Short mmCIF file of C-alpha atoms and ligand atoms in Angstrom, two decimals:
data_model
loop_
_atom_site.label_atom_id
_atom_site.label_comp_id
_atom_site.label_asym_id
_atom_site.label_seq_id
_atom_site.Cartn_x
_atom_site.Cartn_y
_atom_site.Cartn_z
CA UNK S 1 0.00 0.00 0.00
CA UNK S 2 0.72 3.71 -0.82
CA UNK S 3 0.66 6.35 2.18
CA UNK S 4 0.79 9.95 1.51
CA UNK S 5 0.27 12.87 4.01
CA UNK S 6 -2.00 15.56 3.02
CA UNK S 7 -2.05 17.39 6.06
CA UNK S 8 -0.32 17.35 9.64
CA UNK S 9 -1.19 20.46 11.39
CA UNK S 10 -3.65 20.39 14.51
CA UNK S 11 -6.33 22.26 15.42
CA UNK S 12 -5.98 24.89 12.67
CA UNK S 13 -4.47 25.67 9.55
CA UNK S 14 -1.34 28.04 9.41
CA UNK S 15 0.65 29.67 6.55
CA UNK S 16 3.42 31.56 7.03
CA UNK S 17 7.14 31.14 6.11
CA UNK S 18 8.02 29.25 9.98
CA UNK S 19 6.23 26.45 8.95
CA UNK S 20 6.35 26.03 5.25
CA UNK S 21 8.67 22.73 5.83
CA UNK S 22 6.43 20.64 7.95
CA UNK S 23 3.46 22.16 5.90
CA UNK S 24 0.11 24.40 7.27
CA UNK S 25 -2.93 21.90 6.52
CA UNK S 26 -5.06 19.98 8.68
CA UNK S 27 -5.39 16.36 9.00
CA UNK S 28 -5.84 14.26 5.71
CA UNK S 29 -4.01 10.81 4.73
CA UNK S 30 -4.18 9.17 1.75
CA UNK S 31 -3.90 5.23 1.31
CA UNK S 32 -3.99 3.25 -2.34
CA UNK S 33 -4.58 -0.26 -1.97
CA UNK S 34 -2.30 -2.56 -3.93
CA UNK S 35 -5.94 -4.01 -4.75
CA UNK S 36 -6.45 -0.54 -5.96
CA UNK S 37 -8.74 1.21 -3.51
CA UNK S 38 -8.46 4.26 -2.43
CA UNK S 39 -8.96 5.48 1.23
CA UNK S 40 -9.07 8.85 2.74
CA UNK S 41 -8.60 9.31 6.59
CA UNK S 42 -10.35 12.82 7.29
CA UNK S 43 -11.10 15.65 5.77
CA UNK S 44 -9.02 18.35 6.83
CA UNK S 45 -7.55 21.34 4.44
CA UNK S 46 -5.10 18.78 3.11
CA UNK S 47 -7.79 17.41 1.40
CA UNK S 48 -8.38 20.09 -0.87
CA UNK S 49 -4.97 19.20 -2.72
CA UNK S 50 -5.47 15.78 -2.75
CA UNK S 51 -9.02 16.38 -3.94
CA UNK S 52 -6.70 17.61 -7.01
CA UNK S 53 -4.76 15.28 -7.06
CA UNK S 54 -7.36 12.44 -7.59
CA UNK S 55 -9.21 14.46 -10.27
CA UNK S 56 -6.42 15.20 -12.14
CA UNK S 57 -5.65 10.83 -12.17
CA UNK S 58 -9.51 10.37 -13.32
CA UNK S 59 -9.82 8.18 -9.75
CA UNK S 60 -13.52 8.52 -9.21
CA UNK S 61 -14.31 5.50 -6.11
CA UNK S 62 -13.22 7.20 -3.28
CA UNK S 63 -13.82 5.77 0.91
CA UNK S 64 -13.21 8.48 3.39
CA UNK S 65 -13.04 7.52 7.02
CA UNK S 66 -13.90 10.13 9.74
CA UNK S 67 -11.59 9.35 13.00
CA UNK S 68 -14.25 12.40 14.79
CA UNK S 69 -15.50 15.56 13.52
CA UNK S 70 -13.72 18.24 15.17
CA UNK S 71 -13.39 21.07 12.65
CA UNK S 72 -9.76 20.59 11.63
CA UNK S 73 -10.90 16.90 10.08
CA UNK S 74 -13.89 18.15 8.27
CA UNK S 75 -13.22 21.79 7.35
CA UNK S 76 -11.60 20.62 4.01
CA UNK S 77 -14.40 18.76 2.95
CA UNK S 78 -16.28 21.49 1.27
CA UNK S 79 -13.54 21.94 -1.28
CA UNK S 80 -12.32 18.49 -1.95
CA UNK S 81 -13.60 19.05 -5.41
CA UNK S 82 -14.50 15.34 -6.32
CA UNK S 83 -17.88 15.81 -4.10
CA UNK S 84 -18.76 18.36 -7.05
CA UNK S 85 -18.26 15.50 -10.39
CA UNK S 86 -21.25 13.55 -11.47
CA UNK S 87 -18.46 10.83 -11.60
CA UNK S 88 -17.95 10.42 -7.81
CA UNK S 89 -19.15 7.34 -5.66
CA UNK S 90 -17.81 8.42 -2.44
CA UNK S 91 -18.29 6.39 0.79
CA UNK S 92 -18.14 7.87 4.17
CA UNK S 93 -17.31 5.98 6.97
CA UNK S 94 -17.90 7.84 10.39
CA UNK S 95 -18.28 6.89 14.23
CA UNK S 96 -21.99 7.20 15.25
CA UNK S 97 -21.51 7.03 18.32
CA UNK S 98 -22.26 11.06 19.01
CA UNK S 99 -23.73 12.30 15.76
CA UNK S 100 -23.45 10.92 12.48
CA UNK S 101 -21.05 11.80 9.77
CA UNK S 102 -23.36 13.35 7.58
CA UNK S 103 -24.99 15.35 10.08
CA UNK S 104 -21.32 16.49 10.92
CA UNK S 105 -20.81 17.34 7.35
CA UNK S 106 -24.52 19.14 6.76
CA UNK S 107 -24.28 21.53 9.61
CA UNK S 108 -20.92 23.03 7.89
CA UNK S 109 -22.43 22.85 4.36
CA UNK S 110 -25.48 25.20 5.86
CA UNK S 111 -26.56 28.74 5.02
CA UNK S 112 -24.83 30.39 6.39
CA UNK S 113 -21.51 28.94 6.63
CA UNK S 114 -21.51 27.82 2.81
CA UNK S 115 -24.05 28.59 -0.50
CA UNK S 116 -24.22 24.92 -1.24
CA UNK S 117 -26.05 22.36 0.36
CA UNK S 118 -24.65 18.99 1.21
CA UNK S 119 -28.17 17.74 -0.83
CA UNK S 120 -27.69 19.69 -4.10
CA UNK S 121 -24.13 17.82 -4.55
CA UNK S 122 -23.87 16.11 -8.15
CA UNK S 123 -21.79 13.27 -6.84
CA UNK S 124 -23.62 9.64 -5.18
CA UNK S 125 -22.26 9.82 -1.51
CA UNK S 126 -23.28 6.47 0.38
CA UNK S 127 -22.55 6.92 4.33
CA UNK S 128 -21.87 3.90 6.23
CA UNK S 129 -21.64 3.73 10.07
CA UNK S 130 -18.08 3.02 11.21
CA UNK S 131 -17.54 -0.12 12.44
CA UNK S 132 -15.10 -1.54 14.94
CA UNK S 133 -13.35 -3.58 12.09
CA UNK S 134 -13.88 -3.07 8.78
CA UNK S 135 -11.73 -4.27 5.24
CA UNK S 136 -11.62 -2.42 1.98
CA UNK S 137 -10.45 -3.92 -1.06
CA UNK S 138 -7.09 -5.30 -0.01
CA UNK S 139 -6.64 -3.59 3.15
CA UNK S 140 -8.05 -4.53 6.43
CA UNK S 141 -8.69 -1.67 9.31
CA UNK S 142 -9.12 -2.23 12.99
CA UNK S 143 -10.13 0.70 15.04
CA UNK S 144 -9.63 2.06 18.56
CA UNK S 145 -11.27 4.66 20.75
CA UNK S 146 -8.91 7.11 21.71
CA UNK S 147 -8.42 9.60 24.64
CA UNK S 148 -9.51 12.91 23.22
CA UNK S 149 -12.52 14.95 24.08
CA UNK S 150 -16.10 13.68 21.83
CA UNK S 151 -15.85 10.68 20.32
CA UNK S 152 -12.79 9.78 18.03
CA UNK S 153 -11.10 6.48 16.45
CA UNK S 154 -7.64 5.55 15.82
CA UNK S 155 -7.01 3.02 13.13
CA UNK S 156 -4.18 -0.06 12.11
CA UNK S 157 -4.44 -0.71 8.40
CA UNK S 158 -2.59 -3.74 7.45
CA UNK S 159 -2.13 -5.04 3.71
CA UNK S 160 -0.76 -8.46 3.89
CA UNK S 161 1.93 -8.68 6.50
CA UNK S 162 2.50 -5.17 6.34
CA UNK S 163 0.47 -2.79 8.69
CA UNK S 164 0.72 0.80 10.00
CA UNK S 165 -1.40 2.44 12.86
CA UNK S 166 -2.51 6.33 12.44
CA UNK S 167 -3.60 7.43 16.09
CA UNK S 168 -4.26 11.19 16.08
CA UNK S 169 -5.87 13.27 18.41
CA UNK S 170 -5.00 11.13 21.36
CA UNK S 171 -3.76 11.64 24.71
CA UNK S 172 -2.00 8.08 25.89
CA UNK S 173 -2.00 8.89 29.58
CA UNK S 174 -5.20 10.74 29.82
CA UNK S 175 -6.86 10.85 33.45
CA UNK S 176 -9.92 8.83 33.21
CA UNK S 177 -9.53 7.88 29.87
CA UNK S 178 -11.90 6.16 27.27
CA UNK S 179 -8.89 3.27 26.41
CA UNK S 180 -6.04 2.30 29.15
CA UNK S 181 -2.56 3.09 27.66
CA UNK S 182 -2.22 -0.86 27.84
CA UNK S 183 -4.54 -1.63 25.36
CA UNK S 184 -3.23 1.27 23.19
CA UNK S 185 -0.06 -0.76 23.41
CA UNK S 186 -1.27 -4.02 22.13
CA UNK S 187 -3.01 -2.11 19.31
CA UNK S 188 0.06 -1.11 18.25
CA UNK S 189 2.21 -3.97 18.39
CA UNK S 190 4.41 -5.20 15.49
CA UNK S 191 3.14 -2.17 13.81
CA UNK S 192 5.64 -1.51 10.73
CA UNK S 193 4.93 2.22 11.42
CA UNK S 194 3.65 4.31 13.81
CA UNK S 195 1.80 8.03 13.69
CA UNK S 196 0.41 9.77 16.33
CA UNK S 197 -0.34 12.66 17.58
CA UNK S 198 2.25 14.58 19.53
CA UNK S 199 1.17 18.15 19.56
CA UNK S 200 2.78 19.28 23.34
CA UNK S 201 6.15 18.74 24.48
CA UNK S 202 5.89 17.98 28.18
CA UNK S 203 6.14 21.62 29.31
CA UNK S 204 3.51 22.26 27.23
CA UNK S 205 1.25 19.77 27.92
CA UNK S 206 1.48 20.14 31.86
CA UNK S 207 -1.29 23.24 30.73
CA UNK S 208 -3.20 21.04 28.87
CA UNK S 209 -4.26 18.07 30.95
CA UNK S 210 -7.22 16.65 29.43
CA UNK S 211 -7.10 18.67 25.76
CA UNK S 212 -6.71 15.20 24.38
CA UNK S 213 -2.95 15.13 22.78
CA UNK S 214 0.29 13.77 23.70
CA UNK S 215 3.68 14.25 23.68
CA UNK S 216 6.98 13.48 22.22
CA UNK S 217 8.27 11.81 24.53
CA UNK S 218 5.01 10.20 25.75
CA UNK S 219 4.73 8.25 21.85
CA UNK S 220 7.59 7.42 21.32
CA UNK S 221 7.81 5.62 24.89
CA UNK S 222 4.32 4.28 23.32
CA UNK S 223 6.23 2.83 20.23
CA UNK S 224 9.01 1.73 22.07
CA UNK S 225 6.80 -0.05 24.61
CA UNK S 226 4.66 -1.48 21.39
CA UNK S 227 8.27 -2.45 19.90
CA UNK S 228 7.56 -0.34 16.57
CA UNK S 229 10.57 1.08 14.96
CA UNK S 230 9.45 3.63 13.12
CA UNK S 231 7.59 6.58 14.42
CA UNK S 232 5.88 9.61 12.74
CA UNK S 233 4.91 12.45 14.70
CA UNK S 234 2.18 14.19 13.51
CA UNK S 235 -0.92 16.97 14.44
CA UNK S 236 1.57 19.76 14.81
CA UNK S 237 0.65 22.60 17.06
CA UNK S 238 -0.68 25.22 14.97
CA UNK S 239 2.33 27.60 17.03
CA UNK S 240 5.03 25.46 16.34
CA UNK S 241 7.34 26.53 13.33
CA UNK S 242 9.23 24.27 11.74
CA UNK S 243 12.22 24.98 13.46
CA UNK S 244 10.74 24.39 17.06
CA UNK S 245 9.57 20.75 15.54
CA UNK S 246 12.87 20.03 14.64
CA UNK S 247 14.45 21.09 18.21
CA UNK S 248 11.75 18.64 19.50
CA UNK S 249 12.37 15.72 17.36
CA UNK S 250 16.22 16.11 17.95
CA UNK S 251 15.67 15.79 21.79
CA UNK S 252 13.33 12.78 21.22
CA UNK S 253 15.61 11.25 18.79
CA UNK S 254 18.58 11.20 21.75
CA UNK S 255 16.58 9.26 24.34
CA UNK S 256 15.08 6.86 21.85
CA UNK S 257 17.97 6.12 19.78
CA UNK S 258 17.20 2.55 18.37
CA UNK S 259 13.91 4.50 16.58
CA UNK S 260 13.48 6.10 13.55
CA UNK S 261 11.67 9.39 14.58
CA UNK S 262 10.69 12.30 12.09
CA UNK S 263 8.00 14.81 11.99
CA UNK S 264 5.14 14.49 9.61
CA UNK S 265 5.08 16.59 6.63
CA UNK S 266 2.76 17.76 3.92
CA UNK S 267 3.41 15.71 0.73
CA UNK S 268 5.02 12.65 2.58
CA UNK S 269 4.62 9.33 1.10
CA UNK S 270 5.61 6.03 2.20
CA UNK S 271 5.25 2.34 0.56
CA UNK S 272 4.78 -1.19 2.35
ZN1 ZN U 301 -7.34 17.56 15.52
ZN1 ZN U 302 -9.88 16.65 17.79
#
């Protein structure tokens, strides 16, 4: 399978020249199947370009899973122009467990917040509960409920023996958390890679008890507890400039020397 990042900036979308590097869009990855499939994990402003991206390619059967609707995984969605070709079949997959995706995706598609209605949209959209475990084409998806505030799932995709586990929006040691950091572990295990949400360092996050995201060192502690070599940090505080990232990964990078650690950037890919 094909991964490529369309967007790994948290909470909001930046641009300036401090973090051109690491990139300014919200949270959007992009799978291919080797069986050809193509799967979308949320819809933040990344998904605008790789909106393009697929259009340009004439790739018109498109599965986009919601891990939770805060608005820097939707707010993209409006502009991913394939939801505006008569060609598109486009399957949601969301977690119903609060609202449903397409309610999520109506109320920012309403007078008025936008001049188009979710209902006047040329393309067939077919929404589809999210399930605990699900498989799509050649690619099989288990899902976990993370530690973040409303409901939100982190997912393992694995493609023959290959697998990789996207976690964002998660805080691993949260007080009274949904999922013990235990069972996060096991999730994770034998994972080929690893990304997750690290949007505090500790300093940081010591103000932000409960805000539902980790830190460096917290994940990769996770991936060395899960044995994973390869980590990916990723939902990058929409304050941090590129330069701060870097300080952060270098520090990480000394205690946790057997792993490859790196920051998540716009236009990443990576093939298992
Ligand atoms: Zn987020
Ligand atoms: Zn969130």
């Amino acid at each position: 399978m094909l991964l490529k990042l369309y967007g790994t900036r948290g909470s909001v979308a930046v641009c300036n020249k401090e973090t051109r590097k690491h990139g300014g869009n919200t949270t959007c990855i992009f799978i291919e199947a080797r069986s050809g499939d193509m799967i979308i994990v949320d819809a933040g402003t990344g998904i605008r370009e790789l909106g393009k991206d697929l259009t340009a390619r004439g790739k018109h059967k498109l599965n986009l899973i919601f891990s939770h609707y805060h608005w820097d995984h939707i707010q993209g969605f409006p502009f991913f122009t394939p939801i505006f070709l008569k060609a598109t079949e486009l399957s949601i997959f969301g977690p119903p467990d609060e609202v449903s995706a397409e309610k999520a995706l109506s109320y920012q598609m309403t007078m008025p917040y936008f001049p188009t209605g979710m209902s006047n949209l040329p393309s067939k959209i077919t929404f589809k509960n999210l399930k605990k475990k699900l498989s799509i084409g050649s690619i099989d998806i288990d899902t976990i409920v993370n530690n973040h505030p409303n409901h939100t799932r982190g997912f393992r995709f694995t493609e023959g023996n290959k697998s990789f586990v996207f976690l964002t929006d998660n805080e691993v040691h949260a007080q009274d958390g949904k999922t013990p950091y235990d069972e996060f572990v096991s999730f994770i295990r034998g994972a080929d890679l690893l990304i997750h949400d690290a949007q505090y360092t500790d300093e940081i996050y010591k103000k932000r008890l409960g805000w539902g995201h980790s830190t460096y060192n917290q994940v990769a502690a996770l991936a060395h507890d899960a044995g994973v070599k390869e980590l990916m940090i990723t939902h990058h505080d929409h304050s941090s400039t590129d330069k701060f990232i870097e300080k952060n990964i270098k520090e990480v990078r000394k205690k946790y020397s057997k792993h490859k650690i790196e920051a998540a950037a716009d236009g990443k890919t990576r093939r298992f």
